[in-house]
GROMACS .gro file of C-alpha atoms in nm:
model
  429
    1MET     CA    1   5.306   8.635   1.317
    2SER     CA    2   5.515   8.482   1.068
    3SER     CA    3   5.449   8.423   0.712
    4PRO     CA    4   5.291   8.119   0.627
    5HIS     CA    5   5.455   8.117   0.228
    6TRP     CA    6   5.775   7.976   0.186
    7LEU     CA    7   6.060   8.296   0.119
    8ALA     CA    8   6.212   8.142  -0.155
    9PRO     CA    9   6.595   8.192  -0.122
   10VAL     CA   10   6.832   8.419  -0.277
   11ALA     CA   11   7.151   8.316  -0.420
   12SER     CA   12   7.396   8.537  -0.287
   13ALA     CA   13   7.700   8.381  -0.482
   14PRO     CA   14   7.729   8.146  -0.820
   15VAL     CA   15   7.611   7.808  -0.686
   16ASP     CA   16   7.846   7.564  -0.707
   17ALA     CA   17   7.666   7.189  -0.620
   18THR     CA   18   7.589   6.802  -0.659
   19VAL     CA   19   7.259   6.801  -0.657
   20PRO     CA   20   7.141   6.424  -0.596
   21LEU     CA   21   6.797   6.343  -0.696
   22PRO     CA   22   6.538   6.084  -0.631
   23GLY     CA   23   6.345   5.793  -0.852
   24SER     CA   24   6.142   5.891  -1.153
   25LYS     CA   25   5.792   5.951  -1.066
   26SER     CA   26   5.676   5.811  -1.442
   27MET     CA   27   5.913   5.498  -1.387
   28THR     CA   28   5.822   5.441  -1.039
   29ASN     CA   29   5.496   5.388  -1.078
   30ARG     CA   30   5.503   5.200  -1.413
   31ALA     CA   31   5.709   4.993  -1.190
   32LEU     CA   32   5.426   4.874  -0.991
   33ILE     CA   33   5.151   4.865  -1.218
   34LEU     CA   34   5.316   4.582  -1.385
   35ALA     CA   35   5.528   4.449  -1.037
   36ALA     CA   36   5.125   4.374  -0.913
   37LEU     CA   37   5.036   4.283  -1.283
   38ALA     CA   38   5.333   4.015  -1.311
   39THR     CA   39   5.283   3.646  -1.280
   40GLY     CA   40   5.579   3.625  -0.953
   41PRO     CA   41   5.735   3.847  -0.732
   42GLY     CA   42   5.875   4.152  -0.791
   43ARG     CA   43   6.127   4.452  -0.667
   44VAL     CA   44   6.085   4.825  -0.761
   45VAL     CA   45   6.468   4.929  -0.630
   46ARG     CA   46   6.539   5.279  -0.504
   47PRO     CA   47   6.153   5.402  -0.601
   48LEU     CA   48   6.058   5.780  -0.585
   49ARG     CA   49   5.839   5.824  -0.236
   50SER     CA   50   5.615   6.116  -0.276
   51ARG     CA   51   5.272   6.157  -0.301
   52ASP     CA   52   5.192   5.985  -0.666
   53THR     CA   53   5.357   5.710  -0.582
   54LEU     CA   54   5.275   5.640  -0.192
   55LEU     CA   55   4.936   5.664  -0.386
   56MET     CA   56   4.975   5.390  -0.658
   57ALA     CA   57   5.147   5.172  -0.423
   58ASP     CA   58   4.820   5.202  -0.138
   59ALA     CA   59   4.577   5.211  -0.437
   60LEU     CA   60   4.698   4.864  -0.552
   61ARG     CA   61   4.737   4.692  -0.146
   62GLY     CA   62   4.356   4.850  -0.186
   63LEU     CA   63   4.292   4.616  -0.448
   64GLY     CA   64   4.492   4.284  -0.251
   65VAL     CA   65   4.869   4.370  -0.377
   66GLY     CA   66   5.141   4.261  -0.134
   67ILE     CA   67   5.396   4.572  -0.130
   68VAL     CA   68   5.645   4.593   0.163
   69GLU     CA   69   5.952   4.759   0.257
   70ASP     CA   70   6.232   4.560   0.153
   71ASP     CA   71   6.593   4.744   0.255
   72GLY     CA   72   6.519   5.048   0.064
   73ALA     CA   73   6.320   4.895  -0.222
   74TRP     CA   74   5.964   4.782  -0.232
   75ARG     CA   75   5.887   4.426  -0.264
   76VAL     CA   76   5.573   4.375  -0.488
   77SER     CA   77   5.371   4.026  -0.401
   78PRO     CA   78   5.073   3.940  -0.638
   79ASN     CA   79   4.771   3.839  -0.524
   80GLU     CA   80   4.468   3.813  -0.709
   81LEU     CA   81   4.294   4.176  -0.727
   82ILE     CA   82   3.971   4.153  -0.530
   83GLY     CA   83   3.703   4.444  -0.472
   84PRO     CA   84   3.484   4.625  -0.269
   85ALA     CA   85   3.788   4.875  -0.280
   86GLN     CA   86   3.781   5.252  -0.257
   87LEU     CA   87   4.040   5.440  -0.399
   88ASP     CA   88   4.237   5.751  -0.394
   89VAL     CA   89   4.407   5.914  -0.679
   90GLY     CA   90   4.516   6.250  -0.601
   91LEU     CA   91   4.559   6.489  -0.841
   92ALA     CA   92   4.828   6.225  -1.009
   93GLY     CA   93   4.780   6.170  -1.360
   94THR     CA   94   4.939   5.813  -1.366
   95VAL     CA   95   4.730   5.670  -1.142
   96MET     CA   96   4.408   5.814  -1.264
   97ARG     CA   97   4.467   5.691  -1.597
   98PHE     CA   98   4.685   5.387  -1.497
   99LEU     CA   99   4.470   5.244  -1.224
  100PRO     CA  100   4.108   5.129  -1.395
  101PRO     CA  101   4.206   4.931  -1.659
  102VAL     CA  102   4.431   4.738  -1.351
  103ALA     CA  103   4.044   4.784  -1.116
  104ALA     CA  104   3.869   4.632  -1.458
  105LEU     CA  105   4.064   4.308  -1.383
  106ALA     CA  106   3.945   4.294  -1.039
  107ARG     CA  107   3.669   4.096  -0.848
  108GLY     CA  108   3.397   4.319  -0.740
  109GLU     CA  109   3.318   4.706  -0.715
  110VAL     CA  110   3.620   4.929  -0.680
  111ALA     CA  111   3.538   5.325  -0.624
  112ILE     CA  112   3.793   5.564  -0.762
  113ASP     CA  113   3.806   5.948  -0.667
  114GLY     CA  114   4.073   6.185  -0.591
  115ASP     CA  115   4.094   6.555  -0.516
  116PRO     CA  116   3.865   6.858  -0.611
  117ARG     CA  117   4.070   6.963  -0.915
  118SER     CA  118   4.135   6.584  -1.043
  119ARG     CA  119   3.736   6.548  -1.122
  120GLU     CA  120   3.838   6.811  -1.433
  121ARG     CA  121   4.115   6.607  -1.546
  122PRO     CA  122   4.053   6.472  -1.926
  123MET     CA  123   3.882   6.121  -1.793
  124GLY     CA  124   3.661   6.032  -2.112
  125PRO     CA  125   3.855   5.883  -2.356
  126ILE     CA  126   4.036   5.628  -2.163
  127LEU     CA  127   3.671   5.544  -1.963
  128ALA     CA  128   3.473   5.512  -2.297
  129ALA     CA  129   3.765   5.263  -2.452
  130LEU     CA  130   3.746   5.047  -2.148
  131ARG     CA  131   3.360   5.037  -2.195
  132ASP     CA  132   3.440   4.946  -2.544
  133LEU     CA  133   3.703   4.654  -2.436
  134GLY     CA  134   3.447   4.494  -2.186
  135ALA     CA  135   3.451   4.682  -1.882
  136GLU     CA  136   3.158   4.808  -1.660
  137ILE     CA  137   3.158   5.163  -1.577
  138ASP     CA  138   2.941   5.364  -1.415
  139ASP     CA  139   3.029   5.802  -1.388
  140GLY     CA  140   2.737   5.889  -1.407
  141GLY     CA  141   2.726   6.054  -1.776
  142ARG     CA  142   3.037   6.280  -1.620
  143GLU     CA  143   3.315   6.081  -1.812
  144ALA     CA  144   3.544   6.208  -1.514
  145MET     CA  145   3.575   6.145  -1.145
  146PRO     CA  146   3.440   5.963  -0.943
  147PHE     CA  147   3.344   5.679  -1.077
  148THR     CA  148   3.285   5.311  -1.018
  149VAL     CA  149   3.460   5.002  -1.197
  150HIS     CA  150   3.222   4.693  -1.148
  151ALA     CA  151   3.472   4.425  -1.228
  152THR     CA  152   3.437   4.063  -1.293
  153GLY     CA  153   3.773   3.974  -1.288
  154ALA     CA  154   3.836   3.948  -1.638
  155VAL     CA  155   3.874   4.193  -1.968
  156ARG     CA  156   3.770   4.094  -2.261
  157GLY     CA  157   4.025   4.343  -2.531
  158GLY     CA  158   4.060   4.375  -2.830
  159ALA     CA  159   4.055   4.672  -3.056
  160VAL     CA  160   4.014   5.032  -2.906
  161THR     CA  161   4.031   5.410  -3.109
  162ILE     CA  162   4.037   5.674  -2.899
  163ASP     CA  163   4.192   6.033  -2.883
  164ALA     CA  164   4.486   6.090  -2.663
  165SER     CA  165   4.567   6.455  -2.765
  166GLY     CA  166   4.479   6.530  -2.388
  167SER     CA  167   4.756   6.300  -2.233
  168SER     CA  168   4.948   6.022  -2.328
  169GLN     CA  169   4.886   5.884  -2.041
  170LEU     CA  170   4.543   5.790  -2.178
  171VAL     CA  171   4.745   5.482  -2.405
  172SER     CA  172   4.977   5.414  -2.114
  173GLY     CA  173   4.703   5.332  -1.884
  174LEU     CA  174   4.521   5.067  -2.129
  175LEU     CA  175   4.882   4.948  -2.271
  176LEU     CA  176   5.027   4.861  -1.882
  177ALA     CA  177   4.740   4.604  -1.816
  178ALA     CA  178   4.661   4.523  -2.200
  179PRO     CA  179   4.883   4.166  -2.138
  180ARG     CA  180   4.644   4.064  -1.900
  181PHE     CA  181   4.319   4.151  -2.126
  182ALA     CA  182   4.163   3.815  -2.306
  183LYS     CA  183   4.299   3.910  -2.644
  184GLY     CA  184   4.508   4.171  -2.526
  185VAL     CA  185   4.461   4.542  -2.644
  186GLU     CA  186   4.532   4.697  -3.001
  187VAL     CA  187   4.495   5.160  -2.909
  188ARG     CA  188   4.483   5.360  -3.266
  189HIS     CA  189   4.485   5.730  -3.186
  190GLU     CA  190   4.260   5.987  -3.389
  191GLY     CA  191   4.335   6.330  -3.311
  192PRO     CA  192   4.561   6.579  -3.311
  193PRO     CA  193   4.892   6.454  -3.191
  194VAL     CA  194   4.984   6.283  -2.886
  195PRO     CA  195   5.218   6.531  -2.651
  196SER     CA  196   5.530   6.376  -2.421
  197ALA     CA  197   5.610   6.073  -2.689
  198PRO     CA  198   5.879   5.974  -2.460
  199HIS     CA  199   5.640   5.870  -2.185
  200LEU     CA  200   5.483   5.628  -2.408
  201GLU     CA  201   5.842   5.525  -2.548
  202MET     CA  202   5.924   5.450  -2.140
  203THR     CA  203   5.596   5.226  -2.117
  204VAL     CA  204   5.630   5.026  -2.438
  205GLN     CA  205   5.994   4.934  -2.323
  206MET     CA  206   5.898   4.917  -1.975
  207LEU     CA  207   5.621   4.644  -2.104
  208ARG     CA  208   5.914   4.446  -2.330
  209GLU     CA  209   6.129   4.450  -2.039
  210ALA     CA  210   5.843   4.246  -1.847
  211GLY     CA  211   5.827   4.043  -2.119
  212ALA     CA  212   5.529   4.165  -2.335
  213VAL     CA  213   5.516   4.121  -2.702
  214VAL     CA  214   5.428   4.512  -2.829
  215GLU     CA  215   5.434   4.643  -3.187
  216THR     CA  216   5.370   4.994  -3.299
  217GLY     CA  217   5.290   5.161  -3.548
  218ASP     CA  218   5.212   5.544  -3.660
  219ASP     CA  219   4.963   5.637  -3.367
  220VAL     CA  220   4.883   5.238  -3.292
  221TRP     CA  221   4.998   5.027  -3.043
  222ARG     CA  222   4.913   4.662  -3.016
  223VAL     CA  223   5.007   4.456  -2.692
  224ALA     CA  224   4.934   4.085  -2.695
  225PRO     CA  225   4.822   3.897  -2.437
  226GLY     CA  226   5.057   3.674  -2.233
  227PRO     CA  227   5.196   3.657  -1.906
  228ILE     CA  228   5.388   3.946  -1.754
  229ARG     CA  229   5.735   3.871  -1.535
  230GLY     CA  230   5.852   3.922  -1.165
  231ARG     CA  231   6.116   4.140  -1.231
  232ASP     CA  232   6.384   4.388  -1.039
  233TRP     CA  233   6.311   4.731  -1.137
  234GLU     CA  234   6.594   4.967  -1.131
  235ILE     CA  235   6.462   5.313  -1.119
  236GLU     CA  236   6.642   5.622  -1.228
  237PRO     CA  237   6.718   5.947  -1.086
  238ASP     CA  238   6.381   6.148  -1.195
  239LEU     CA  239   6.517   6.420  -1.495
  240SER     CA  240   6.231   6.654  -1.560
  241ASN     CA  241   6.267   6.751  -1.165
  242SER     CA  242   6.632   6.786  -1.258
  243ALA     CA  243   6.495   7.123  -1.435
  244GLU     CA  244   6.522   7.377  -1.158
  245PHE     CA  245   6.856   7.243  -0.997
  246LEU     CA  246   7.019   7.258  -1.348
  247GLY     CA  247   6.834   7.605  -1.402
  248ALA     CA  248   7.060   7.745  -1.077
  249ALA     CA  249   7.351   7.721  -1.293
  250LEU     CA  250   7.217   7.931  -1.539
  251VAL     CA  251   7.086   8.212  -1.309
  252THR     CA  252   7.337   8.177  -1.071
  253ALA     CA  253   7.666   8.166  -1.337
  254GLY     CA  254   7.700   7.866  -1.114
  255ARG     CA  255   7.770   7.503  -1.141
  256VAL     CA  256   7.523   7.197  -1.083
  257THR     CA  257   7.610   6.818  -1.133
  258VAL     CA  258   7.308   6.572  -1.150
  259PRO     CA  259   7.524   6.219  -1.068
  260GLY     CA  260   7.343   5.875  -1.191
  261TRP     CA  261   7.215   6.081  -1.523
  262PRO     CA  262   7.199   5.780  -1.786
  263ALA     CA  263   7.344   5.749  -2.105
  264LYS     CA  264   7.038   5.666  -2.255
  265THR     CA  265   6.707   5.664  -2.109
  266THR     CA  266   6.337   5.731  -2.220
  267GLN     CA  267   6.264   6.045  -1.959
  268PRO     CA  268   6.181   6.329  -2.126
  269GLY     CA  269   6.401   6.551  -1.891
  270ASP     CA  270   6.714   6.409  -2.054
  271ALA     CA  271   6.575   6.681  -2.331
  272LEU     CA  272   6.693   6.959  -2.102
  273ARG     CA  273   7.037   6.852  -2.237
  274GLY     CA  274   6.963   7.057  -2.527
  275LEU     CA  275   6.741   7.308  -2.425
  276LEU     CA  276   6.938   7.475  -2.159
  277ALA     CA  277   7.221   7.471  -2.417
  278ALA     CA  278   7.013   7.612  -2.650
  279MET     CA  279   6.974   7.897  -2.360
  280GLY     CA  280   7.322   7.947  -2.333
  281ALA     CA  281   7.440   7.686  -2.082
  282GLU     CA  282   7.754   7.458  -2.098
  283VAL     CA  283   7.641   7.139  -2.054
  284SER     CA  284   7.880   6.809  -2.035
  285TYR     CA  285   7.847   6.462  -1.937
  286GLY     CA  286   8.070   6.241  -1.799
  287PRO     CA  287   8.135   5.961  -1.506
  288ASP     CA  288   7.987   6.218  -1.287
  289GLY     CA  289   7.676   6.264  -1.409
  290LEU     CA  290   7.562   6.557  -1.606
  291THR     CA  291   7.666   6.953  -1.538
  292VAL     CA  292   7.549   7.246  -1.686
  293ARG     CA  293   7.749   7.560  -1.606
  294GLY     CA  294   7.647   7.922  -1.648
  295THR     CA  295   7.863   8.199  -1.891
  296GLY     CA  296   7.703   8.518  -1.679
  297THR     CA  297   7.387   8.573  -1.928
  298PHE     CA  298   7.157   8.355  -2.079
  299THR     CA  299   6.917   8.421  -2.382
  300GLY     CA  300   6.538   8.284  -2.411
  301LEU     CA  301   6.420   8.024  -2.604
  302GLU     CA  302   6.223   7.925  -2.878
  303ALA     CA  303   6.084   7.566  -2.862
  304ASP     CA  304   5.852   7.301  -2.944
  305LEU     CA  305   5.801   7.154  -2.569
  306HIS     CA  306   5.565   6.915  -2.699
  307GLU     CA  307   5.746   6.618  -2.616
  308VAL     CA  308   5.861   6.749  -2.276
  309GLY     CA  309   5.532   7.001  -2.154
  310GLU     CA  310   5.648   6.906  -1.778
  311LEU     CA  311   5.949   7.094  -1.807
  312THR     CA  312   5.752   7.424  -1.887
  313PRO     CA  313   5.687   7.605  -1.597
  314VAL     CA  314   6.058   7.560  -1.492
  315LEU     CA  315   6.149   7.735  -1.851
  316ALA     CA  316   5.927   7.995  -1.829
  317ALA     CA  317   6.077   8.078  -1.518
  318LEU     CA  318   6.359   8.088  -1.644
  319ALA     CA  319   6.288   8.300  -1.976
  320ALA     CA  320   6.138   8.553  -1.783
  321LEU     CA  321   6.513   8.633  -1.639
  322ALA     CA  322   6.654   8.607  -1.982
  323SER     CA  323   6.819   8.859  -2.209
  324THR     CA  324   6.569   8.791  -2.508
  325PRO     CA  325   6.250   8.716  -2.563
  326SER     CA  326   6.118   8.326  -2.553
  327ARG     CA  327   5.828   8.158  -2.744
  328LEU     CA  328   5.730   7.813  -2.628
  329THR     CA  329   5.533   7.642  -2.823
  330GLY     CA  330   5.306   7.318  -2.860
  331ILE     CA  331   5.184   7.296  -2.543
  332ALA     CA  332   4.818   7.358  -2.524
  333HIS     CA  333   4.760   7.050  -2.339
  334LEU     CA  334   4.862   7.193  -2.059
  335ARG     CA  335   4.556   7.363  -1.962
  336GLY     CA  336   4.462   7.051  -1.839
  337HIS     CA  337   4.756   6.931  -1.596
  338GLU     CA  338   4.702   7.003  -1.218
  339THR     CA  339   4.616   7.327  -1.335
  340ASP     CA  340   4.639   7.519  -1.653
  341ARG     CA  341   4.960   7.594  -1.615
  342LEU     CA  342   5.002   7.818  -1.938
  343ALA     CA  343   4.706   8.059  -1.750
  344ALA     CA  344   4.886   8.007  -1.372
  345LEU     CA  345   5.279   8.083  -1.543
  346VAL     CA  346   5.084   8.438  -1.691
  347ASN     CA  347   4.911   8.537  -1.375
  348GLU     CA  348   5.192   8.478  -1.184
  349ILE     CA  349   5.534   8.608  -1.394
  350ASN     CA  350   5.302   8.918  -1.437
  351ALA     CA  351   5.175   8.962  -1.083
  352LEU     CA  352   5.548   8.999  -1.019
  353GLY     CA  353   5.625   9.268  -1.308
  354GLY     CA  354   5.679   9.028  -1.578
  355ASP     CA  355   5.532   9.033  -1.953
  356ALA     CA  356   5.437   8.657  -2.044
  357ARG     CA  357   5.116   8.661  -2.254
  358GLU     CA  358   4.933   8.321  -2.395
  359LEU     CA  359   4.977   8.157  -2.732
  360ALA     CA  360   4.687   7.891  -2.912
  361ASP     CA  361   4.954   7.664  -2.815
  362GLY     CA  362   5.209   7.820  -2.558
  363LEU     CA  363   5.360   8.128  -2.391
  364GLU     CA  364   5.548   8.424  -2.499
  365ILE     CA  365   5.739   8.570  -2.256
  366ARG     CA  366   5.918   8.918  -2.266
  367PRO     CA  367   6.157   8.977  -2.008
  368ARG     CA  368   6.112   9.246  -1.769
  369PRO     CA  369   6.229   9.370  -1.419
  370LEU     CA  370   6.073   9.142  -1.145
  371HIS     CA  371   6.010   9.226  -0.797
  372GLY     CA  372   5.859   9.037  -0.504
  373GLY     CA  373   5.521   8.911  -0.421
  374VAL     CA  374   5.323   8.588  -0.327
  375PHE     CA  375   5.326   8.356  -0.611
  376HIS     CA  376   5.048   8.148  -0.604
  377THR     CA  377   5.111   7.776  -0.669
  378TYR     CA  378   4.754   7.603  -0.753
  379ASP     CA  379   4.848   7.300  -0.574
  380ASP     CA  380   5.069   7.242  -0.863
  381HIS     CA  381   5.436   7.076  -0.804
  382ARG     CA  382   5.587   7.259  -1.094
  383MET     CA  383   5.503   7.561  -1.010
  384VAL     CA  384   5.677   7.569  -0.707
  385MET     CA  385   5.953   7.457  -0.854
  386ALA     CA  386   5.943   7.747  -1.167
  387ALA     CA  387   5.880   7.997  -0.809
  388SER     CA  388   6.203   7.899  -0.687
  389VAL     CA  389   6.394   8.004  -1.003
  390LEU     CA  390   6.258   8.348  -0.974
  391GLY     CA  391   6.373   8.359  -0.624
  392LEU     CA  392   6.731   8.295  -0.669
  393ALA     CA  393   6.716   8.654  -0.884
  394VAL     CA  394   6.422   8.798  -0.681
  395PRO     CA  395   6.372   8.923  -0.337
  396GLY     CA  396   6.089   8.851  -0.186
  397ILE     CA  397   5.920   8.591  -0.389
  398GLU     CA  398   5.699   8.451  -0.115
  399VAL     CA  399   5.562   8.112  -0.211
  400GLU     CA  400   5.247   7.989  -0.129
  401ASN     CA  401   5.195   7.641  -0.031
  402VAL     CA  402   5.545   7.471  -0.110
  403ALA     CA  403   5.431   7.161   0.044
  404THR     CA  404   5.281   7.085  -0.264
  405VAL     CA  405   5.552   7.023  -0.392
  406GLY     CA  406   5.569   6.658  -0.231
  407LYS     CA  407   5.353   6.558  -0.489
  408THR     CA  408   5.678   6.449  -0.680
  409LEU     CA  409   5.984   6.565  -0.486
  410PRO     CA  410   5.930   6.575  -0.083
  411ASP     CA  411   6.252   6.671   0.028
  412PHE     CA  412   6.285   6.950  -0.232
  413THR     CA  413   6.320   7.235   0.018
  414ASP     CA  414   6.631   7.064   0.189
  415LEU     CA  415   6.756   6.992  -0.133
  416TRP     CA  416   6.796   7.330  -0.286
  417SER     CA  417   6.865   7.480   0.054
  418GLY     CA  418   7.134   7.235   0.018
  419MET     CA  419   7.219   7.343  -0.347
  420LEU     CA  420   7.253   7.722  -0.232
  421ALA     CA  421   7.457   7.618   0.103
  422PRO     CA  422   7.857   7.791   0.049
  423ARG     CA  423   8.081   7.464   0.002
  424THR     CA  424   8.377   7.425   0.265
  425PRO     CA  425   8.709   7.390   0.086
  426THR     CA  426   8.870   7.084   0.150
  427GLY     CA  427   9.234   7.156   0.251
  428LYS     CA  428   9.529   6.920   0.138
  429GLY     CA  429   9.823   6.750   0.419
   0.00000   0.00000   0.00000
């Protein structure tokens, strides 16, 4: 009987590949929200089509928003938001944090729930904030899903203070809907630093591109009430999803180019340029995109990943294969992601013979010879990506539930095998 697991392919030679990536999940879901709340129609061009973004589109349809295919784009027609509705957020942080403020603008009851693990993810701060801003929400005192929004068609808005140290999405969710609140919103953060600051910059920039008036200060964001313009949103490639492909260049001493890499972006994945260079990669940028070349050996990494925590699983896998120890810090908040990513990475790396341990706010990884075995993924797409990087150098790594990578990159296994396929020499006549 065949194994239910996916055997991560070993690289038989240095990779030499150009890997075009689909659109950014973070940009796609922000664009869908802004388009749904706009005063006129718009399009999301080259959107990511993955579980997270399809959940967002389906939830907005459930509230009455028109979203249809339009020559490779999504055409969005805003309508009056109405209930009753039952919305499924899956395990998508952007969906579970961005939807409740939108649901509060509807008329009728809107019930929101998701996968079992989603009920453990931090939601209390945004639910409390929405109540302070005038929304009525019944969560049975759980401060988590499932909950029901008793929406009246409008939200008062105003000033609110929250602790967003668990996720920047708690702030972004409030800001994206804020122009439609009667008084707008002033969000003030009090607590440990908010993680993933680039994602907040993305939210602010996209709001401004849609015509909203946004002011920012130290741990404070103000959005004035006003119309959101319908427009076309051009979605960039998902740079965070490039980490494992670019990392393959280091592991195999090869070359990987990601075309369409923006010269300037708010995506956290852009930090890969400096992080991979610090590990010994040759990184170059040009008209063809971003290119990473491995040199045959690479070192560990000492880095504060507070702003780019989503890159941690792949960087941890690289660290386990590096020539020197690594220390990755500033990522205590990853314990509240799709899974407890710190515990999961330690468990799975050590189960393969590695030497990883948790720190109060991160990971310490010392390279050791690894062996094959089952790599559990905990319904976490980035654990699949980490396992695949290890599998390039370690025969016999069996990835449990590889399909969970469809959360953000449904075509992952095809892209991965395509990257590893030998290149066919082109003859010259």
